[in-house]
mmCIF file of C-alpha atoms in Angstrom:
data_model
loop_
_atom_site.group_PDB
_atom_site.id
_atom_site.type_symbol
_atom_site.label_atom_id
_atom_site.label_comp_id
_atom_site.label_asym_id
_atom_site.label_seq_id
_atom_site.Cartn_x
_atom_site.Cartn_y
_atom_site.Cartn_z
ATOM 1 C CA UNK A 1109 -20.594 -15.922 27.581
ATOM 2 C CA UNK A 1110 -17.478 -14.280 26.118
ATOM 3 C CA UNK A 1111 -15.771 -16.316 23.347
ATOM 4 C CA UNK A 1112 -12.341 -15.834 24.945
ATOM 5 C CA UNK A 1113 -11.190 -14.916 28.423
ATOM 6 C CA UNK A 1114 -7.636 -14.657 29.777
ATOM 7 C CA UNK A 1115 -7.494 -14.409 33.581
ATOM 8 C CA UNK A 1116 -4.136 -13.432 35.136
ATOM 9 C CA UNK A 1117 -2.175 -15.690 32.780
ATOM 10 C CA UNK A 1118 1.589 -16.075 33.248
ATOM 11 C CA UNK A 1119 4.181 -18.161 31.425
ATOM 12 C CA UNK A 1120 7.939 -18.555 31.755
ATOM 13 C CA UNK A 1121 10.463 -20.627 29.803
ATOM 14 C CA UNK A 1122 13.851 -21.909 30.894
ATOM 15 C CA UNK A 1123 16.972 -21.225 28.865
ATOM 16 C CA UNK A 1124 19.654 -23.160 30.627
ATOM 17 C CA UNK A 1125 19.781 -21.805 34.149
ATOM 18 C CA UNK A 1126 17.879 -18.643 33.194
ATOM 19 C CA UNK A 1127 14.136 -18.304 33.815
ATOM 20 C CA UNK A 1128 12.632 -16.116 31.084
ATOM 21 C CA UNK A 1129 9.268 -14.591 31.970
ATOM 22 C CA UNK A 1130 7.384 -14.304 28.685
ATOM 23 C CA UNK A 1131 3.822 -13.539 29.880
ATOM 24 C CA UNK A 1132 3.023 -11.783 33.183
ATOM 25 C CA UNK A 1133 -0.496 -11.555 34.632
ATOM 26 C CA UNK A 1134 -2.180 -11.114 31.256
ATOM 27 C CA UNK A 1135 -5.939 -10.565 31.517
ATOM 28 C CA UNK A 1136 -8.381 -9.625 28.764
ATOM 29 C CA UNK A 1137 -11.645 -10.655 27.134
ATOM 30 C CA UNK A 1138 -12.572 -10.887 23.479
ATOM 31 C CA UNK A 1139 -15.999 -9.717 22.309
ATOM 32 C CA UNK A 1140 -17.951 -11.246 19.387
ATOM 33 C CA UNK A 1141 -17.702 -9.276 16.147
ATOM 34 C CA UNK A 1142 -14.689 -7.225 17.239
ATOM 35 C CA UNK A 1143 -10.983 -7.129 16.393
ATOM 36 C CA UNK A 1144 -8.512 -6.904 19.267
ATOM 37 C CA UNK A 1145 -4.951 -5.949 18.403
ATOM 38 C CA UNK A 1146 -1.986 -7.197 20.427
ATOM 39 C CA UNK A 1147 0.935 -4.936 19.594
ATOM 40 C CA UNK A 1148 4.464 -4.729 20.854
ATOM 41 C CA UNK A 1149 8.065 -5.143 19.716
ATOM 42 C CA UNK A 1150 9.536 -8.540 18.921
ATOM 43 C CA UNK A 1151 9.798 -10.542 22.161
ATOM 44 C CA UNK A 1152 6.889 -8.775 23.848
ATOM 45 C CA UNK A 1153 4.962 -12.052 24.244
ATOM 46 C CA UNK A 1154 2.425 -11.728 21.429
ATOM 47 C CA UNK A 1155 2.941 -15.134 19.817
ATOM 48 C CA UNK A 1156 3.109 -16.887 23.183
ATOM 49 C CA UNK A 1157 -0.232 -15.336 24.114
ATOM 50 C CA UNK A 1158 -1.745 -16.597 20.852
ATOM 51 C CA UNK A 1159 -0.402 -20.122 21.419
ATOM 52 C CA UNK A 1160 -1.779 -20.141 24.958
ATOM 53 C CA UNK A 1161 -5.170 -19.019 23.622
ATOM 54 C CA UNK A 1162 -5.127 -21.869 21.099
ATOM 55 C CA UNK A 1163 -4.277 -24.440 23.747
ATOM 56 C CA UNK A 1164 -0.846 -25.165 22.254
ATOM 57 C CA UNK A 1165 0.958 -23.924 25.379
ATOM 58 C CA UNK A 1166 -0.225 -24.487 28.947
ATOM 59 C CA UNK A 1167 0.205 -21.406 31.167
ATOM 60 C CA UNK A 1168 2.099 -21.671 34.457
ATOM 61 C CA UNK A 1169 -0.684 -19.844 36.258
ATOM 62 C CA UNK A 1170 -4.010 -18.217 35.544
ATOM 63 C CA UNK A 1171 -6.717 -19.576 33.268
ATOM 64 C CA UNK A 1172 -7.898 -19.386 29.677
ATOM 65 C CA UNK A 1173 -11.498 -20.024 28.682
ATOM 66 C CA UNK A 1174 -12.796 -20.550 25.149
ATOM 67 C CA UNK A 1175 -16.603 -20.552 25.263
ATOM 68 C CA UNK A 1176 -16.254 -21.496 28.923
ATOM 69 C CA UNK A 1177 -13.826 -24.383 28.263
ATOM 70 C CA UNK A 1178 -10.092 -24.856 28.687
ATOM 71 C CA UNK A 1179 -8.512 -25.163 25.201
ATOM 72 C CA UNK A 1180 -5.391 -26.902 26.575
ATOM 73 C CA UNK A 1181 -7.436 -29.750 28.055
ATOM 74 C CA UNK A 1182 -10.696 -29.829 26.112
ATOM 75 C CA UNK A 1183 -10.564 -30.759 22.401
ATOM 76 C CA UNK A 1184 -14.089 -29.440 21.950
ATOM 77 C CA UNK A 1185 -12.894 -25.976 22.956
ATOM 78 C CA UNK A 1186 -10.302 -26.042 20.181
ATOM 79 C CA UNK A 1187 -13.114 -26.674 17.715
ATOM 80 C CA UNK A 1188 -14.302 -23.116 18.309
ATOM 81 C CA UNK A 1189 -10.947 -21.667 17.236
ATOM 82 C CA UNK A 1190 -9.451 -20.734 13.872
ATOM 83 C CA UNK A 1191 -5.718 -20.024 13.796
ATOM 84 C CA UNK A 1192 -3.089 -18.538 11.517
ATOM 85 C CA UNK A 1193 0.351 -18.889 13.092
ATOM 86 C CA UNK A 1194 3.370 -16.887 11.993
ATOM 87 C CA UNK A 1195 6.193 -18.749 10.220
ATOM 88 C CA UNK A 1196 4.101 -21.913 9.861
ATOM 89 C CA UNK A 1197 3.220 -23.676 6.637
ATOM 90 C CA UNK A 1198 -0.529 -23.406 7.006
ATOM 91 C CA UNK A 1199 -1.446 -24.977 3.628
ATOM 92 C CA UNK A 1200 -0.594 -27.985 1.461
ATOM 93 C CA UNK A 1201 1.389 -26.579 -1.454
ATOM 94 C CA UNK A 1202 0.584 -29.277 -4.028
ATOM 95 C CA UNK A 1203 -3.165 -28.927 -3.524
ATOM 96 C CA UNK A 1204 -5.031 -26.020 -5.039
ATOM 97 C CA UNK A 1205 -6.836 -23.396 -2.979
ATOM 98 C CA UNK A 1206 -10.237 -25.057 -3.141
ATOM 99 C CA UNK A 1207 -8.849 -28.497 -2.270
ATOM 100 C CA UNK A 1208 -7.049 -27.059 0.749
ATOM 101 C CA UNK A 1209 -10.195 -25.371 1.983
ATOM 102 C CA UNK A 1210 -12.337 -28.477 1.489
ATOM 103 C CA UNK A 1211 -9.740 -30.492 3.412
ATOM 104 C CA UNK A 1212 -9.577 -28.089 6.365
ATOM 105 C CA UNK A 1213 -13.365 -27.838 6.408
ATOM 106 C CA UNK A 1214 -13.539 -31.634 6.579
ATOM 107 C CA UNK A 1215 -11.161 -31.660 9.552
ATOM 108 C CA UNK A 1216 -13.709 -29.468 11.330
ATOM 109 C CA UNK A 1217 -16.554 -31.858 10.463
ATOM 110 C CA UNK A 1218 -18.038 -29.953 7.517
ATOM 111 C CA UNK A 1219 -19.649 -31.943 4.689
ATOM 112 C CA UNK A 1220 -17.739 -31.564 1.409
ATOM 113 C CA UNK A 1221 -20.547 -29.665 -0.329
ATOM 114 C CA UNK A 1222 -20.899 -27.183 2.524
ATOM 115 C CA UNK A 1223 -17.149 -26.661 2.734
ATOM 116 C CA UNK A 1224 -16.904 -26.104 -1.032
ATOM 117 C CA UNK A 1225 -19.769 -23.580 -1.025
ATOM 118 C CA UNK A 1226 -18.292 -21.627 1.882
ATOM 119 C CA UNK A 1227 -14.800 -21.791 0.380
ATOM 120 C CA UNK A 1228 -15.989 -20.238 -2.881
ATOM 121 C CA UNK A 1229 -17.835 -17.526 -0.964
ATOM 122 C CA UNK A 1230 -14.787 -16.592 1.137
ATOM 123 C CA UNK A 1231 -12.466 -16.737 -1.865
ATOM 124 C CA UNK A 1232 -14.694 -14.206 -3.609
ATOM 125 C CA UNK A 1233 -14.746 -12.009 -0.487
ATOM 126 C CA UNK A 1234 -10.940 -11.840 -0.479
ATOM 127 C CA UNK A 1235 -10.599 -11.367 -4.234
ATOM 128 C CA UNK A 1236 -9.444 -14.896 -5.064
ATOM 129 C CA UNK A 1237 -12.432 -16.357 -6.894
ATOM 130 C CA UNK A 1238 -10.334 -16.863 -10.049
ATOM 131 C CA UNK A 1239 -7.570 -18.648 -8.083
ATOM 132 C CA UNK A 1240 -9.672 -21.495 -6.688
ATOM 133 C CA UNK A 1241 -8.056 -24.203 -8.814
ATOM 134 C CA UNK A 1242 -4.504 -22.831 -8.804
ATOM 135 C CA UNK A 1243 -1.966 -24.884 -6.777
ATOM 136 C CA UNK A 1244 -0.884 -23.058 -3.627
ATOM 137 C CA UNK A 1245 2.796 -23.157 -4.646
ATOM 138 C CA UNK A 1246 1.920 -21.189 -7.807
ATOM 139 C CA UNK A 1247 0.261 -18.350 -5.880
ATOM 140 C CA UNK A 1248 2.032 -15.227 -4.672
ATOM 141 C CA UNK A 1249 2.976 -14.941 -0.996
ATOM 142 C CA UNK A 1250 0.118 -12.511 -0.415
ATOM 143 C CA UNK A 1251 -2.435 -14.795 -2.065
ATOM 144 C CA UNK A 1252 -1.182 -17.767 -0.049
ATOM 145 C CA UNK A 1253 -1.696 -15.761 3.118
ATOM 146 C CA UNK A 1254 -5.247 -14.879 2.125
ATOM 147 C CA UNK A 1255 -6.034 -18.545 1.459
ATOM 148 C CA UNK A 1256 -4.536 -19.437 4.865
ATOM 149 C CA UNK A 1257 -6.829 -16.899 6.559
ATOM 150 C CA UNK A 1258 -9.807 -18.410 4.733
ATOM 151 C CA UNK A 1259 -8.727 -21.889 5.881
ATOM 152 C CA UNK A 1260 -8.785 -20.614 9.463
ATOM 153 C CA UNK A 1261 -12.275 -19.151 8.855
ATOM 154 C CA UNK A 1262 -13.760 -22.046 6.881
ATOM 155 C CA UNK A 1263 -15.693 -23.682 9.747
ATOM 156 C CA UNK A 1264 -17.093 -20.414 11.123
ATOM 157 C CA UNK A 1265 -14.993 -20.308 14.322
ATOM 158 C CA UNK A 1266 -16.120 -18.220 17.251
ATOM 159 C CA UNK A 1267 -12.536 -17.018 17.681
ATOM 160 C CA UNK A 1268 -9.930 -16.294 15.028
ATOM 161 C CA UNK A 1269 -6.267 -15.829 15.967
ATOM 162 C CA UNK A 1270 -4.083 -14.123 13.353
ATOM 163 C CA UNK A 1271 -0.412 -13.986 14.304
ATOM 164 C CA UNK A 1272 1.462 -11.363 12.263
ATOM 165 C CA UNK A 1273 -0.829 -11.907 9.233
ATOM 166 C CA UNK A 1274 0.901 -9.326 7.010
ATOM 167 C CA UNK A 1275 4.559 -9.955 7.863
ATOM 168 C CA UNK A 1276 6.699 -10.275 4.737
ATOM 169 C CA UNK A 1277 3.908 -9.187 2.396
ATOM 170 C CA UNK A 1278 4.031 -6.376 -0.139
ATOM 171 C CA UNK A 1279 1.959 -3.264 0.490
ATOM 172 C CA UNK A 1280 -0.902 -4.229 -1.842
ATOM 173 C CA UNK A 1281 -1.316 -7.698 -0.299
ATOM 174 C CA UNK A 1282 -1.179 -6.247 3.211
ATOM 175 C CA UNK A 1283 -3.897 -3.756 2.332
ATOM 176 C CA UNK A 1284 -6.260 -6.481 1.105
ATOM 177 C CA UNK A 1285 -5.914 -8.354 4.394
ATOM 178 C CA UNK A 1286 -6.171 -5.190 6.484
ATOM 179 C CA UNK A 1287 -9.401 -4.225 4.727
ATOM 180 C CA UNK A 1288 -11.085 -7.625 4.924
ATOM 181 C CA UNK A 1289 -10.290 -8.750 8.471
ATOM 182 C CA UNK A 1290 -12.561 -6.150 10.152
ATOM 183 C CA UNK A 1291 -15.292 -7.004 7.610
ATOM 184 C CA UNK A 1292 -15.047 -10.694 8.535
ATOM 185 C CA UNK A 1293 -15.512 -9.794 12.192
ATOM 186 C CA UNK A 1294 -18.519 -7.596 11.449
ATOM 187 C CA UNK A 1295 -20.219 -9.851 8.889
ATOM 188 C CA UNK A 1296 -19.649 -13.166 10.681
ATOM 189 C CA UNK A 1297 -19.698 -12.068 14.304
ATOM 190 C CA UNK A 1298 -16.274 -13.618 14.834
ATOM 191 C CA UNK A 1299 -14.077 -12.487 17.706
ATOM 192 C CA UNK A 1300 -10.673 -11.814 16.137
ATOM 193 C CA UNK A 1301 -7.330 -11.375 17.894
ATOM 194 C CA UNK A 1302 -4.545 -10.120 15.645
ATOM 195 C CA UNK A 1303 -0.906 -9.579 16.605
ATOM 196 C CA UNK A 1304 1.663 -7.322 14.969
ATOM 197 C CA UNK A 1305 4.784 -5.306 15.715
ATOM 198 C CA UNK A 1306 3.668 -2.847 13.009
ATOM 199 C CA UNK A 1307 1.484 0.028 14.297
ATOM 200 C CA UNK A 1308 -0.049 0.663 10.865
ATOM 201 C CA UNK A 1309 -1.361 -2.916 10.696
ATOM 202 C CA UNK A 1310 -3.080 -2.738 14.086
ATOM 203 C CA UNK A 1311 -4.412 0.716 13.289
ATOM 204 C CA UNK A 1312 -6.003 -0.596 10.087
ATOM 205 C CA UNK A 1313 -7.638 -3.655 11.661
ATOM 206 C CA UNK A 1314 -8.365 -3.220 15.361
ATOM 207 C CA UNK A 1315 -10.803 -1.071 17.284
ATOM 208 C CA UNK A 1316 -9.399 -2.162 20.647
ATOM 209 C CA UNK A 1317 -5.705 -2.507 21.444
ATOM 210 C CA UNK A 1318 -3.455 -4.064 24.059
ATOM 211 C CA UNK A 1319 0.089 -2.709 24.077
ATOM 212 C CA UNK A 1320 2.435 -5.414 25.397
ATOM 213 C CA UNK A 1321 5.810 -4.798 26.985
ATOM 214 C CA UNK A 1322 7.876 -7.734 28.253
ATOM 215 C CA UNK A 1323 4.763 -9.909 28.394
ATOM 216 C CA UNK A 1324 2.721 -7.470 30.481
ATOM 217 C CA UNK A 1325 0.054 -4.955 29.527
ATOM 218 C CA UNK A 1326 1.554 -1.489 29.171
ATOM 219 C CA UNK A 1327 -1.710 0.024 27.943
ATOM 220 C CA UNK A 1328 -5.175 -1.245 27.010
ATOM 221 C CA UNK A 1329 -8.242 0.408 25.538
ATOM 222 C CA UNK A 1330 -9.878 1.753 22.429
ATOM 223 C CA UNK A 1331 -7.462 2.651 19.678
ATOM 224 C CA UNK A 1332 -8.309 6.360 19.676
ATOM 225 C CA UNK A 1333 -7.957 6.586 23.460
ATOM 226 C CA UNK A 1334 -4.546 4.923 23.469
ATOM 227 C CA UNK A 1335 -3.299 7.147 20.683
ATOM 228 C CA UNK A 1336 -4.595 10.282 22.408
ATOM 229 C CA UNK A 1337 -2.484 9.494 25.493
ATOM 230 C CA UNK A 1338 0.637 10.016 23.395
ATOM 231 C CA UNK A 1339 -0.658 13.282 21.959
ATOM 232 C CA UNK A 1340 1.260 16.370 22.952
ATOM 233 C CA UNK A 1341 3.160 19.387 21.704
ATOM 234 C CA UNK A 1342 6.230 20.169 19.653
ATOM 235 C CA UNK A 1343 7.930 23.271 21.029
ATOM 236 C CA UNK A 1344 10.797 25.007 19.267
ATOM 237 C CA UNK A 1345 13.070 27.285 21.307
ATOM 238 C CA UNK A 1346 15.221 30.114 19.992
ATOM 239 C CA UNK A 1347 18.145 28.797 22.061
ATOM 240 C CA UNK A 1348 18.786 25.360 23.496
ATOM 241 C CA UNK A 1349 18.549 24.127 27.078
ATOM 242 C CA UNK A 1350 21.631 23.531 29.210
ATOM 243 C CA UNK A 1351 22.335 20.139 30.819
ATOM 244 C CA UNK A 1352 20.860 21.123 34.182
ATOM 245 C CA UNK A 1353 17.643 22.406 32.613
ATOM 246 C CA UNK A 1354 17.275 19.254 30.542
ATOM 247 C CA UNK A 1355 17.636 17.014 33.590
ATOM 248 C CA UNK A 1356 15.098 19.024 35.575
ATOM 249 C CA UNK A 1357 12.671 19.097 32.649
ATOM 250 C CA UNK A 1358 12.895 15.310 32.206
ATOM 251 C CA UNK A 1359 12.022 14.849 35.890
ATOM 252 C CA UNK A 1360 9.042 17.187 35.786
ATOM 253 C CA UNK A 1361 7.726 15.875 32.453
ATOM 254 C CA UNK A 1362 8.682 12.175 32.036
ATOM 255 C CA UNK A 1363 7.619 11.944 28.389
ATOM 256 C CA UNK A 1364 9.808 14.768 27.108
ATOM 257 C CA UNK A 1365 12.008 14.130 24.070
ATOM 258 C CA UNK A 1366 14.743 16.722 23.600
ATOM 259 C CA UNK A 1367 16.680 17.809 20.569
ATOM 260 C CA UNK A 1368 19.205 20.621 20.357
ATOM 261 C CA UNK A 1369 16.677 23.449 20.248
ATOM 262 C CA UNK A 1370 13.287 21.823 20.532
ATOM 263 C CA UNK A 1371 11.318 19.406 22.651
ATOM 264 C CA UNK A 1372 8.395 17.080 22.132
ATOM 265 C CA UNK A 1373 6.229 16.394 25.151
ATOM 266 C CA UNK A 1374 3.199 14.165 25.668
ATOM 267 C CA UNK A 1375 0.901 15.938 28.050
ATOM 268 C CA UNK A 1376 -2.617 17.113 28.668
ATOM 269 C CA UNK A 1377 -3.444 20.615 27.352
ATOM 270 C CA UNK A 1378 -3.713 21.840 30.953
ATOM 271 C CA UNK A 1379 -0.172 20.625 31.642
ATOM 272 C CA UNK A 1380 1.069 22.797 28.817
ATOM 273 C CA UNK A 1381 0.688 25.855 31.040
ATOM 274 C CA UNK A 1382 3.015 24.337 33.645
ATOM 275 C CA UNK A 1383 5.535 23.541 30.915
ATOM 276 C CA UNK A 1384 5.398 27.042 29.476
ATOM 277 C CA UNK A 1385 5.814 28.503 32.954
ATOM 278 C CA UNK A 1386 8.961 26.415 33.421
ATOM 279 C CA UNK A 1387 10.368 27.530 30.061
ATOM 280 C CA UNK A 1388 9.903 31.220 30.836
ATOM 281 C CA UNK A 1389 11.764 33.481 30.003
ATOM 282 C CA UNK A 1390 13.268 31.428 27.184
ATOM 283 C CA UNK A 1391 12.116 32.567 23.765
ATOM 284 C CA UNK A 1392 9.684 30.169 22.091
ATOM 285 C CA UNK A 1393 9.643 30.234 18.287
ATOM 286 C CA UNK A 1394 6.552 28.051 17.795
ATOM 287 C CA UNK A 1395 4.222 25.556 19.486
ATOM 288 C CA UNK A 1396 2.534 22.872 17.384
ATOM 289 C CA UNK A 1397 -0.150 20.495 18.626
ATOM 290 C CA UNK A 1398 0.807 16.894 17.743
ATOM 291 C CA UNK A 1399 -1.743 14.116 17.369
ATOM 292 C CA UNK A 1400 -0.797 10.869 19.073
ATOM 293 C CA UNK A 1401 -0.344 7.533 17.325
ATOM 294 C CA UNK A 1402 0.635 3.958 18.072
ATOM 295 C CA UNK A 1403 4.032 4.712 16.558
ATOM 296 C CA UNK A 1404 4.745 7.026 19.500
ATOM 297 C CA UNK A 1405 4.423 4.136 21.929
ATOM 298 C CA UNK A 1406 7.339 2.253 20.466
ATOM 299 C CA UNK A 1407 9.848 4.707 21.834
ATOM 300 C CA UNK A 1408 8.686 3.724 25.345
ATOM 301 C CA UNK A 1409 8.525 -0.058 24.847
ATOM 302 C CA UNK A 1410 12.126 -1.090 24.137
#
């Protein structure tokens, strides 16, 4: 049984007289021991999807299963889930790190001794073993975030949701989290779903990616496959293209980006011959193969 399954999930919210469709027919499954990245610009539906998965929001249609149960209706299903929500105070600031972790372990039914032992282990894994007795309010923002991730992991959840886990953090703190999240999935067999609007974060953590646009899946697959779709060529021309040629080129090759005397096109190597045939007899200065990346998708998502 898959830890998490979304089946044709949709959700809309009302703003006055306006119906805002936030999630549209979202379907995916989460495998044990893997990290799935949900990426898209702000407003793409990432946080809503996380809240639906946690059972905090009930979808208008479709179904969500956590270990075969509905998290919105079955409290036992929510016991399988660990969650870090963006812009939420996930810890008690006057308690120290260890006290927080013992408390959250207790909420999940862990004996104090077991919670303390696991807390110390996870603190050491994320480089915080010397911060166990430091009050949360005295820790840096990055350290607080690491403790919050540990709190979500304390009871060995089958599923871990991390909503924008590195937002607002400095580069060093972000790197620590980016390095340790995939290790947690591998070492503990946890199915992890992480959201971000930052391509570099998803690239560092996830092996499988869903690109969201307006609440719907624009692309889904392995990271390297998704990035390769946006691969293409940078072509520099001796002279520019006139308005008519630009319009025709954009129709023939939808993913063309034009500058004054060059163009960038995402296409298969075989399509390059058709492009070069169209450009003849214009003088080409150089052709450079360009590797694709998640960053390239953002120009098509807004």
